[in-house]
Each structure stands twice: as structure tokens, then as C-alpha cells.
Tab-separated table of C-alpha atoms and ligand atoms in Angstrom:
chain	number	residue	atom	x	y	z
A	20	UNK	CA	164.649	175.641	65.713
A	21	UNK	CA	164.363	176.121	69.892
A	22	UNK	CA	166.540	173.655	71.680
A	23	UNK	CA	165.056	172.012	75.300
A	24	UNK	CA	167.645	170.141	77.591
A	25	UNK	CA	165.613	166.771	78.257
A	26	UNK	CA	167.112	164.724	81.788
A	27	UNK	CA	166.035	161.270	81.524
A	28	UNK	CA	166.068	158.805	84.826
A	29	UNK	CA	168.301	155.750	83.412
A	30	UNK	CA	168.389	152.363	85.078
A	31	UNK	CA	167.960	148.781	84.657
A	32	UNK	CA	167.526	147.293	88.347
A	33	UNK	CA	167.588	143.302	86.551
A	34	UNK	CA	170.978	143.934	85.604
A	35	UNK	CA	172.505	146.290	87.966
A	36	UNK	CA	171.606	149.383	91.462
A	37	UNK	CA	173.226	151.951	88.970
A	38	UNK	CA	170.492	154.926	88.841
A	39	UNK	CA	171.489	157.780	87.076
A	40	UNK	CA	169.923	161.271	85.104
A	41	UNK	CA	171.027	161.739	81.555
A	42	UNK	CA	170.943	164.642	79.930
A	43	UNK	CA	170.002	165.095	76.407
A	44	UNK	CA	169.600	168.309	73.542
A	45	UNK	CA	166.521	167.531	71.326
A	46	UNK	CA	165.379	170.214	68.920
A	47	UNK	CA	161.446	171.202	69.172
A	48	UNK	CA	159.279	171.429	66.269
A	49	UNK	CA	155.807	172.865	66.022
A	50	UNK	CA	153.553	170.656	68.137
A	51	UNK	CA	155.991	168.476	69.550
A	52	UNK	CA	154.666	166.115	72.407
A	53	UNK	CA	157.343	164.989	75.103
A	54	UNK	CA	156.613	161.310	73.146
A	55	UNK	CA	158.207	162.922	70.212
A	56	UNK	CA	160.896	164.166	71.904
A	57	UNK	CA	162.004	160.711	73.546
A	58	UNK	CA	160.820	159.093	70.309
A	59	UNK	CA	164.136	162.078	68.503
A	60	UNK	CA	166.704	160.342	71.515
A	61	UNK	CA	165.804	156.854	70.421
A	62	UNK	CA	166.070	157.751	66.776
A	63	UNK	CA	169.147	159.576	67.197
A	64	UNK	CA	171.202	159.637	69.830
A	65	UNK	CA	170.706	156.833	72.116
A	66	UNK	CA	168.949	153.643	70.570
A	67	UNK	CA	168.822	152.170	74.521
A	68	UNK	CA	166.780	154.242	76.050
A	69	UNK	CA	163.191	152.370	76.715
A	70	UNK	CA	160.031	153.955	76.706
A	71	UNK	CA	156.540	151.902	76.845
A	72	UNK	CA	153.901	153.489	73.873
A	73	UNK	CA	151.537	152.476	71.463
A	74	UNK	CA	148.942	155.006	70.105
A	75	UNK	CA	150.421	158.317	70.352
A	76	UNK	CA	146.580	159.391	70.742
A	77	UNK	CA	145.967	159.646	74.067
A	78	UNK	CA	143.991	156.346	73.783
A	79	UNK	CA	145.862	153.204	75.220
A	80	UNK	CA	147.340	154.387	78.563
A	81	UNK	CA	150.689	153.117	78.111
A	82	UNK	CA	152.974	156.228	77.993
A	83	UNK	CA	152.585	157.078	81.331
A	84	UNK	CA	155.039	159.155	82.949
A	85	UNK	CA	156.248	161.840	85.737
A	86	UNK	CA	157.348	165.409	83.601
A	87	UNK	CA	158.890	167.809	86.385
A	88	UNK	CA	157.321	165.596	88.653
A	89	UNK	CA	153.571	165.665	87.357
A	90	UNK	CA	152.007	162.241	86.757
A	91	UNK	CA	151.402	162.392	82.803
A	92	UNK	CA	151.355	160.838	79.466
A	93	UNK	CA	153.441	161.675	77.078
A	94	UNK	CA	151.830	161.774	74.199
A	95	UNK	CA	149.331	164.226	75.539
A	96	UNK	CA	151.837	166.658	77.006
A	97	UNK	CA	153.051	169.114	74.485
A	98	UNK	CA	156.522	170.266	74.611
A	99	UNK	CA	155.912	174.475	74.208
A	100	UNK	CA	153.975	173.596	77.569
A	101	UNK	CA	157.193	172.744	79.386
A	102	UNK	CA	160.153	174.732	79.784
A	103	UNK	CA	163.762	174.860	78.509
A	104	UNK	CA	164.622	172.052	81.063
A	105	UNK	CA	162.670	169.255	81.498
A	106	UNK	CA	162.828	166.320	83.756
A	107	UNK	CA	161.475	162.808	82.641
A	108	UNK	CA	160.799	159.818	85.747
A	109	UNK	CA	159.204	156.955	85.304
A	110	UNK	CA	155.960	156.609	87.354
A	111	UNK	CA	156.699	155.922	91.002
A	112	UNK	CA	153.910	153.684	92.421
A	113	UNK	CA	155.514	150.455	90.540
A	114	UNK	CA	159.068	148.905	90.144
A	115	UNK	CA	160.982	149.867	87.201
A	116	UNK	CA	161.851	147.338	84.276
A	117	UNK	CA	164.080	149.618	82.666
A	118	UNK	CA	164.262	153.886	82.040
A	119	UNK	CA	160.619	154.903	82.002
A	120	UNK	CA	159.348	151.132	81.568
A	121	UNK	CA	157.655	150.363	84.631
A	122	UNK	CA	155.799	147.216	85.651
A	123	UNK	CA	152.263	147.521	86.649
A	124	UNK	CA	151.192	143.931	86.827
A	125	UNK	CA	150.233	144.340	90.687
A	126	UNK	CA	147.177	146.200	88.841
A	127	UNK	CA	146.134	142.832	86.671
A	128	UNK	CA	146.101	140.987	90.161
A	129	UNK	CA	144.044	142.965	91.440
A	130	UNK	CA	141.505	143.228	88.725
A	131	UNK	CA	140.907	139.657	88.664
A	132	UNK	CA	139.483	139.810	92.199
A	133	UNK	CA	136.803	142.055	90.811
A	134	UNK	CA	133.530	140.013	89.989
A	135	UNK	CA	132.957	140.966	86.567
A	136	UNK	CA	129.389	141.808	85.557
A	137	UNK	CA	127.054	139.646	86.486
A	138	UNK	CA	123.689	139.870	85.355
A	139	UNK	CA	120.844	139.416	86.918
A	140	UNK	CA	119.063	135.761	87.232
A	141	UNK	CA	115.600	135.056	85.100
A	142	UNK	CA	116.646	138.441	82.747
A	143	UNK	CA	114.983	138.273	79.420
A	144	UNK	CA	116.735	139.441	76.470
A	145	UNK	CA	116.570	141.463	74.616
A	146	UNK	CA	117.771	143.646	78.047
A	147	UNK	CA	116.500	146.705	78.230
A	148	UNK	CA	118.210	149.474	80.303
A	149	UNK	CA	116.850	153.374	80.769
A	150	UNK	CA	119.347	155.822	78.679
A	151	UNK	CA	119.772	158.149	82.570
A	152	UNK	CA	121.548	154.504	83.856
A	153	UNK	CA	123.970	154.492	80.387
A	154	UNK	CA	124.956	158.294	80.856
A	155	UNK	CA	125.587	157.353	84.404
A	156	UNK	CA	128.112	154.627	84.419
A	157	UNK	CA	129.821	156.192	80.717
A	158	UNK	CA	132.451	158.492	82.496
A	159	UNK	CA	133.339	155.497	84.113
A	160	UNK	CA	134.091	153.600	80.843
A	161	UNK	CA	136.314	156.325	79.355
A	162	UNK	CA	139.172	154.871	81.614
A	163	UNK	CA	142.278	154.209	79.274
A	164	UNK	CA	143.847	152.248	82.282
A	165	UNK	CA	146.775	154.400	82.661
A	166	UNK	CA	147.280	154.193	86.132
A	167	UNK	CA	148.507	158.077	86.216
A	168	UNK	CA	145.720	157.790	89.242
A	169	UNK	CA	147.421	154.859	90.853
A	170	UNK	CA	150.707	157.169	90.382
A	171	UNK	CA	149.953	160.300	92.130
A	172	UNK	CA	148.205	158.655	95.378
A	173	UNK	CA	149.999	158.515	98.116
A	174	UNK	CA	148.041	155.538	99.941
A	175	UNK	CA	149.448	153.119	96.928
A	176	UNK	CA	152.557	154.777	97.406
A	177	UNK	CA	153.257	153.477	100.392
A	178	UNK	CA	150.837	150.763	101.475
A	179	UNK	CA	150.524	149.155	97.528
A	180	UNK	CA	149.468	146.294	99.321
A	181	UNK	CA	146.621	147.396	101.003
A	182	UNK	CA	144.330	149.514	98.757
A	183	UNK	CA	143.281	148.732	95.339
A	184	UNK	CA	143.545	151.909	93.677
A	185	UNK	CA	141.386	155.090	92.538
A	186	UNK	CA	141.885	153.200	88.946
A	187	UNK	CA	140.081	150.245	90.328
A	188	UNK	CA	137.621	151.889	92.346
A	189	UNK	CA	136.183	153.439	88.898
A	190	UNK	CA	136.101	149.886	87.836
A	191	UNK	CA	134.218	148.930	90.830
A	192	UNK	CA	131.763	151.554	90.698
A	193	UNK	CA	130.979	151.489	86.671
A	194	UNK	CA	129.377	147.255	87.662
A	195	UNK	CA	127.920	148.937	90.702
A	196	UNK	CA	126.328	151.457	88.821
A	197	UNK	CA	124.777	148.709	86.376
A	198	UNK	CA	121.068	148.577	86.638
A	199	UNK	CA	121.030	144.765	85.395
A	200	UNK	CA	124.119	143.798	87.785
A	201	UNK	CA	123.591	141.528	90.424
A	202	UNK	CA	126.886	141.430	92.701
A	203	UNK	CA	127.524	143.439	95.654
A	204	UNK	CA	130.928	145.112	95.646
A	205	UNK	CA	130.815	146.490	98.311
A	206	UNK	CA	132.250	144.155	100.955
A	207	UNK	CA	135.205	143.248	98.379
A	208	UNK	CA	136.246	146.895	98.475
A	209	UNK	CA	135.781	147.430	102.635
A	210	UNK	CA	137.738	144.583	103.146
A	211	UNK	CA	140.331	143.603	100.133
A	212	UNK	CA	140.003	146.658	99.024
A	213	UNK	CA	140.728	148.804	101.774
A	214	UNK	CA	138.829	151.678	100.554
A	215	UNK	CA	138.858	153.166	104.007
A	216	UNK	CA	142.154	154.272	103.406
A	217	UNK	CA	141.521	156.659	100.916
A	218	UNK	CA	141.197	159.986	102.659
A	219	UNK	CA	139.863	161.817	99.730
A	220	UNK	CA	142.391	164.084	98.830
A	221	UNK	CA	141.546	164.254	95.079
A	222	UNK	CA	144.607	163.583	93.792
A	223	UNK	CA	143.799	160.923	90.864
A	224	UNK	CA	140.866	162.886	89.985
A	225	UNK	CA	143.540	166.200	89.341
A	226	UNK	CA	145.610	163.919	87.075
A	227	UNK	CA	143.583	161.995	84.918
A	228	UNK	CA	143.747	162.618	81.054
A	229	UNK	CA	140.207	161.489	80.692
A	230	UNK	CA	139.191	163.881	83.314
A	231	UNK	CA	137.461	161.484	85.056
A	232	UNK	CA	135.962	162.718	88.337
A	233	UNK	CA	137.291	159.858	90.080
A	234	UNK	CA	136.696	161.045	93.824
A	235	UNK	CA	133.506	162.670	93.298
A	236	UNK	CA	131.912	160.662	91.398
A	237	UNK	CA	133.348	156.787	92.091
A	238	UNK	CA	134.706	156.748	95.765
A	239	UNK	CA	132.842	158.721	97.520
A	240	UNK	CA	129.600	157.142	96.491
A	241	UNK	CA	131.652	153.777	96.865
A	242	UNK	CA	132.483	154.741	100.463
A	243	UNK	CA	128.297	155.278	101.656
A	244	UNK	CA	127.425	152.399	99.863
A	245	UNK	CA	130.117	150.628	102.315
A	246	UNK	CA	128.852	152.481	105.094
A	247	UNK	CA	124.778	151.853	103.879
A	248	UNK	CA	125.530	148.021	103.877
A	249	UNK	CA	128.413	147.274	106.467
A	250	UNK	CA	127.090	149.630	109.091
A	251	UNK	CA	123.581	150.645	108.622
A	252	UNK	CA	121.491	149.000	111.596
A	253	UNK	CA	118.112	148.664	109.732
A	254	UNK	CA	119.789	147.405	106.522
A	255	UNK	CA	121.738	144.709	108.765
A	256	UNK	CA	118.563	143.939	110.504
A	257	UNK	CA	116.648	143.622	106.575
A	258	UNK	CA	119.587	141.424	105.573
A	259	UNK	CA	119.420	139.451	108.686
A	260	UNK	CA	115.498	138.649	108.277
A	261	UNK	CA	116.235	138.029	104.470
A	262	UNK	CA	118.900	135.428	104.774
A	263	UNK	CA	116.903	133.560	107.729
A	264	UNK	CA	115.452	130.332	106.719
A	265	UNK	CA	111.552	130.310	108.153
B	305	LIG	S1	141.431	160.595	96.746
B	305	LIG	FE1	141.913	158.582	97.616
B	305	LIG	S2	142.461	157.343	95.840
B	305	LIG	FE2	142.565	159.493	95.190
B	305	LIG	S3	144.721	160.079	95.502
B	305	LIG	FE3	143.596	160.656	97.367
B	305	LIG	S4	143.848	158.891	98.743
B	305	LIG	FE4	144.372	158.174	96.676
B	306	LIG	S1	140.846	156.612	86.021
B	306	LIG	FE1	141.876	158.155	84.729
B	306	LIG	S2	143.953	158.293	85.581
B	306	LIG	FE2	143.053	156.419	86.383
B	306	LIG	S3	143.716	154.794	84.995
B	306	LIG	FE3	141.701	155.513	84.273
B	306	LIG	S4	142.160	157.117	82.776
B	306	LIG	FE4	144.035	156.771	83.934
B	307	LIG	S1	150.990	156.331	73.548
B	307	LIG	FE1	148.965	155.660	73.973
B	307	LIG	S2	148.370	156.952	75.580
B	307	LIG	FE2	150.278	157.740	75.019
């Protein structure tokens, strides 16, 4: 059986600044994921070392990681994919609890600022919705809230504060896309949202396991409907005459 040298980021910033890279053997099997791998340290060499999972399927988004500095999850990364040396971080974006543990609560904040769907007033039921407007919105809905998208962009990086995230922009643009929605996102994300910051780089879009075309297909569209309703002269001058009590 192949042997891979596995260097594993180690700290616990609750209990003390010590940072360190530990080095581990782990024997590879036949389709051996980098999961299974940390899963062989745990099991039998270093019961301390804490890793965040749950599905091993690809499926909940909680194995995120950064293998030889690429934003990925674990479970989906095989290990004959990967050299004889491989280095394990925990994503970047957030603060670490402890080893690859990370906390990404800033991202539950800022989902409950997002008006959830809201449909629209006098609807009968049973709704009724065209099958084009389902297709349309289901890439969207494939999200497994990983945050590998969060990870990898550099406005979160280093203005966390100021941007919601490519992660929450597909949120955004899934209601927005909803033909029986009634709420306009749009100002939320100019403003709170700071989607101006996002200089389209593509980024998220190149690491996300559901191959979600997050800049194509979420924030650019998001950013003209910001520019169509914040900017666009006529529609100010139709929302104007709209809101003005004759
Ligand atoms: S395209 Fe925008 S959201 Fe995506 S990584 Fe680049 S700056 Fe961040
Ligand atoms: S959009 Fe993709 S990369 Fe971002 S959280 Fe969802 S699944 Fe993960
Ligand atoms: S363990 Fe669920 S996505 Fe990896």
C-alpha cells in the first residue's frame, strides 16, 4: 500500500496563539477521499485532531477545506488526485474553532436579513408556475451551503463586513427569480449587500462542487437588476408616478 505525507494546520486560538503544521504518514487505499485520510489520523494516530463532517456524499457542505491551497471538500477530493505531499488548511474567510473547524456563523447573520419568499398578495392556490421558471431558479437550489465560494473570494477576505457573499447572492437571486415572489431584493443587496464590490472575477463559480455558475448566472444578472432599478431614469420616473398619491 502507497504511503502520502499529510501536513495538517493545528491550533486552538480559545485556548492558546500556538499555530503549528503537523505532519502525518497515512496509507492510501483504492478510492480514498482526503475525508478518509483525516478520518485514518483520528482513528489512529491522533484522536485530537478536529475535523467538521457529516455525509461523506458530497451533500451537506460541512467538510469544507483548503488542499494545497484549493478551496475544497473533502469528501469529494480523492486522494490518487493529490500528490505524495499534501497540505490540509482550514478555510480562510472565517475564524478558526479548532484544526480545520472553522466558524461560519457570520453567514447565518447574514441570511436572516434576506426576506424569505414572499408570495404574492390575492394568489389562488393551487399556484401554478410555468416548468421554463422551475428549470430557471433549480441550479440555484443545488447549493449545499458550503461556503467554498465565500472561501476563495477575495472581497470577503478582506472586507467580510461589507459584502454578503457569492453564496448569498445565489440565495438572493433563486427568490428573485420566483415568478410568484413579491419582494424586491434588489436594494438589500446595493446597499447591505454591497454587491458593487464584487468585481467579477469568477472565483466562487471555479470552486463550487455543485458547479454552480455563480457569476454568470446569479451576480451578474443581480448587478443590472441593481442598475435597472437604482439607476434607470424612466424606471425611477415609473416608480415615482406609482408611489404618488393622486
Ligand atoms: S466573482 Fe465576485 S463574489 Fe465571486 S469571487 Fe470574484 S469578487 Fe467574489
Ligand atoms: S454556491 Fe456552490 S460553493 Fe457556494 S456555498 Fe453553494 S454549493 Fe458551496
Ligand atoms: S461530509 Fe458532507 S459534504 Fe463532505
Amino acid at each position: 500500500m502507497q504511503e502520502v505525507k499529510i501536513r495538517i494546520r493545528r491550533s486552538e486560538p480559545a485556548v492558546s496563539n500556538e499555530v503549528r503544521y503537523q505532519e502525518f504518514t497515512v496509507p492510501v487505499g483504492e478510492g480514498m477521499v482526503v475525508l478518509d485520510a483525516v478520518h485514518y489520523i483520528q482513528n489512529n494516530i491522533d484522536p485530537t485532531l478536529s475535523v467538521r463532517w457529516n455525509c461523506k456524499a458530497a451533500r451537506c457542505g460541512s467538510c469544507s477545506a483548503e488542499i494545497d491551497g484549493m478551496p475544497k471538500l473533502m469528501c469529494k477530493t480523492r486522494m490518487d488526485t493529490l500528490g505524495k505531499e499534501i497540505t490540509i488548511n482550514p478555510i480562510k474567510a472565517y475564524p478558526v474553532v479548532k484544526d480545520l473547524v472553522t466558524d461560519v456563523s457570520h453567514n447565518y447573520e447574514i441570511a436572516k436579513k434576506i426576506p424569505p419568499f414572499t408570495p404574492k398578495e390575492g394568489l389562488k392556490e393551487p399556484w401554478t408556475m410555468m416548468q421554463i421558471d422551475v428549470t430557471r431558479s433549480k441550479e440555484f437550489r443545488t447549493c449545499i451551503e458550503c461556503f467554498l465560494c465565500q472561501d476563495v473570494c477575495h472581497v470577503i477576505r478582506e472586507h467580510q463586513s461589507n459584502y454578503f457573499g457569492p453564496k448569498h447572492v445565489v440565495k438572493i437571486a433563486a427568490l428573485d427569480l420566483h415568478p410568484l415572489d413579491s419582494i424586491d431584493r434588489s436594494e438589500l443587496l446595493h446597499h447591505d449587500g454591497g454587491l458593487g464590490y464584487c468585481d467579477i472575477t469568477k472565483c466562487c463559480q471555479n470552486v463550487c462542487p455543485e458547479e454552480i455558475r455563480i457569476t454568470d448566472n446569479a451576480i451578474i444578472p443581480e448587478k443590472e437588476r441593481i442598475v435597472d432599478h437604482a439607476y434607470d431614469p424612466i424606471g425611477l420616473l415609473i416608480k415615482k408616478v406609482k408611489r404618488r398619491k393622486w
